């Protein structure tokens, strides 16, 4: 299998069917980073409610947010779910920003993925997917984001094993694609849009999927049709 050619073919098929995604929503790098933390284990619609409450109160700024008590912070982000846990994670991220860039994310612009990613992963409550989302979407650095949709789609097409680790799945893309933040941004967004609309966990809608061309036959229950791409 020519992995680069295969991944580019998948990208072009999704882009042709869905058009540009224009992700990630947020007016500033900090808003995007905050959204990446709040969206853990919840729907984006819930995050929007929390972000709206913060915006209406003039708190979508790291310095303003840092002045809140833990209880006040938790109250504002309640709509995002697990609000006390997420308040602690936001606080940890604010402390990280205070140490590294005096609460000004523009101060991180000169960093690289190789130096900044390990530092983010040391922040309690920030895992690989959140760290990569902050790097890619908030800071425009070439760090590919993968998620459950990525694993599900590629596994159902016979490209990766079901139990592939996050790091291996990330490298599946980054090993062969150029370190282009715009490409990584759009690719991940297209995967999420495709996954949400066609590749559900229990039952896929393979015949209408933008990636149907890469399967030669379909199973109506599991969407695990025979792939026309050989397994790596």
Coordinates of C-alpha atoms in Angstrom, one line a residue, residues 44-201:
X44 CA -19.7 20.8 21.2
X45 CA -23.2 22.3 21.7
X46 CA -22.6 22.2 25.5
X47 CA -19.2 23.8 25.1
X48 CA -20.8 26.6 23.2
X49 CA -23.1 27.4 26.1
X50 CA -20.2 27.6 28.5
X51 CA -18.2 29.7 26.1
X52 CA -21.2 32.0 25.6
X53 CA -21.6 32.5 29.3
X54 CA -17.9 33.4 29.6
X55 CA -18.0 35.8 26.6
X56 CA -21.0 37.6 27.9
X57 CA -19.2 38.2 31.2
X58 CA -16.0 39.4 29.5
X59 CA -14.1 36.3 30.7
X60 CA -12.7 34.8 27.5
X61 CA -9.3 36.1 28.4
X62 CA -6.7 34.1 30.4
X63 CA -6.0 37.0 32.8
X64 CA -9.7 37.6 33.5
X65 CA -10.3 33.8 33.9
X66 CA -7.3 33.5 36.2
X67 CA -8.8 36.0 38.6
X68 CA -11.9 33.8 39.2
X69 CA -12.1 31.5 42.2
X70 CA -12.4 27.8 41.5
X71 CA -16.1 27.9 42.4
X72 CA -16.8 30.8 40.1
X73 CA -14.9 29.1 37.2
X74 CA -16.9 25.9 37.8
X75 CA -20.2 27.8 37.7
X76 CA -19.4 29.5 34.4
X77 CA -18.4 26.2 32.7
X78 CA -21.2 24.1 34.2
X79 CA -22.9 23.6 30.8
X80 CA -19.9 21.7 29.5
X81 CA -20.4 18.9 32.0
X82 CA -18.1 17.5 34.7
X83 CA -17.6 21.2 35.5
X84 CA -15.6 20.8 38.7
X85 CA -13.1 18.4 37.0
X86 CA -12.9 20.7 33.9
X87 CA -12.5 23.7 36.1
X88 CA -9.4 22.1 37.6
X89 CA -8.1 21.3 34.2
X90 CA -8.6 24.9 33.0
X91 CA -6.9 26.1 36.1
X92 CA -3.9 23.8 35.4
X93 CA -3.7 25.2 31.9
X94 CA -3.8 28.8 33.1
X95 CA -0.9 28.0 35.5
X96 CA 1.0 26.5 32.6
X97 CA 0.4 29.7 30.6
X98 CA 1.5 31.8 33.5
X99 CA 4.7 29.9 33.8
X100 CA 5.5 29.7 30.1
X101 CA 4.2 32.9 28.5
X102 CA 2.9 35.2 31.2
X103 CA -0.7 34.3 30.2
X104 CA -0.2 35.5 26.6
X105 CA -0.5 32.7 24.1
X106 CA 1.2 34.7 21.5
X107 CA 4.4 34.1 23.5
X108 CA 4.2 30.4 22.5
X109 CA 4.4 31.2 18.8
X110 CA 8.1 30.6 18.5
X111 CA 7.9 27.1 20.0
X112 CA 7.9 23.9 18.1
X113 CA 5.8 20.8 18.3
X114 CA 8.8 18.9 19.6
X115 CA 9.3 21.2 22.6
X116 CA 5.7 22.4 23.3
X117 CA 3.9 19.1 23.0
X118 CA 5.7 17.3 25.8
X119 CA 5.2 20.4 28.0
X120 CA 1.4 20.4 27.4
X121 CA 1.2 16.7 28.1
X122 CA 2.7 17.3 31.5
X123 CA -0.3 19.6 32.4
X124 CA -2.7 17.5 34.4
X125 CA -5.9 17.0 32.5
X126 CA -4.4 17.5 29.0
X127 CA -4.1 14.3 27.1
X128 CA -2.7 13.7 23.6
X129 CA -5.8 14.7 21.7
X130 CA -6.3 17.9 23.6
X131 CA -2.6 18.8 23.3
X132 CA -2.6 18.2 19.6
X133 CA -5.8 20.2 19.2
X134 CA -4.2 23.2 21.0
X135 CA -1.0 22.9 19.0
X136 CA -2.8 22.6 15.6
X137 CA -5.9 24.7 16.0
X138 CA -4.9 27.4 18.5
X139 CA -1.2 27.8 17.5
X140 CA -1.1 26.6 13.9
X141 CA 1.6 24.0 14.5
X142 CA 1.8 20.8 12.5
X143 CA 0.6 18.2 15.0
X144 CA -2.0 15.9 13.5
X145 CA -5.1 15.3 15.7
X146 CA -6.7 11.8 15.7
X147 CA -9.8 10.7 17.6
X148 CA -12.3 7.9 17.8
X149 CA -13.7 8.7 14.4
X150 CA -10.2 8.4 12.9
X151 CA -9.7 5.0 14.4
X152 CA -13.2 3.8 13.5
X153 CA -13.1 4.9 9.8
X154 CA -9.5 3.6 9.2
X155 CA -10.2 0.3 10.9
X156 CA -13.4 -0.3 9.0
X157 CA -11.5 0.3 5.8
X158 CA -8.8 -2.2 6.8
X159 CA -6.1 0.4 7.2
X160 CA -5.3 0.1 10.9
X161 CA -6.1 -2.4 13.7
X162 CA -9.0 -1.6 16.0
X163 CA -6.7 -1.3 19.0
X164 CA -4.1 0.9 17.5
X165 CA -2.6 3.3 20.1
X166 CA -3.1 7.1 19.8
X167 CA 0.5 7.7 19.0
X168 CA 0.7 5.1 16.3
X169 CA -2.5 6.4 14.7
X170 CA -1.1 9.9 14.7
X171 CA 2.1 8.7 13.2
X172 CA 0.1 6.8 10.5
X173 CA -0.6 10.3 9.1
X174 CA 2.5 12.3 10.1
X175 CA 5.0 9.7 8.8
X176 CA 3.9 10.3 5.2
X177 CA 2.1 13.6 5.0
X178 CA 4.0 16.9 4.8
X179 CA 4.1 19.0 8.1
X180 CA 1.4 21.3 6.8
X181 CA -0.9 22.8 9.5
X182 CA -3.6 23.7 7.0
X183 CA -3.7 20.2 5.6
X184 CA -3.8 18.6 9.1
X185 CA -6.5 21.1 10.2
X186 CA -8.8 20.3 7.2
X187 CA -8.1 16.6 7.3
X188 CA -9.1 16.1 10.9
X189 CA -12.2 18.3 10.4
X190 CA -13.3 16.2 7.4
X191 CA -12.8 13.0 9.3
X192 CA -15.0 14.3 12.2
X193 CA -17.7 15.5 9.8
X194 CA -17.6 12.1 8.0
X195 CA -17.6 10.1 11.2
X196 CA -20.5 12.1 12.7
X197 CA -22.7 11.8 9.6
X198 CA -21.9 8.3 8.2
X199 CA -19.7 6.2 10.4
X200 CA -21.7 5.8 13.7
X201 CA -20.3 3.5 16.3

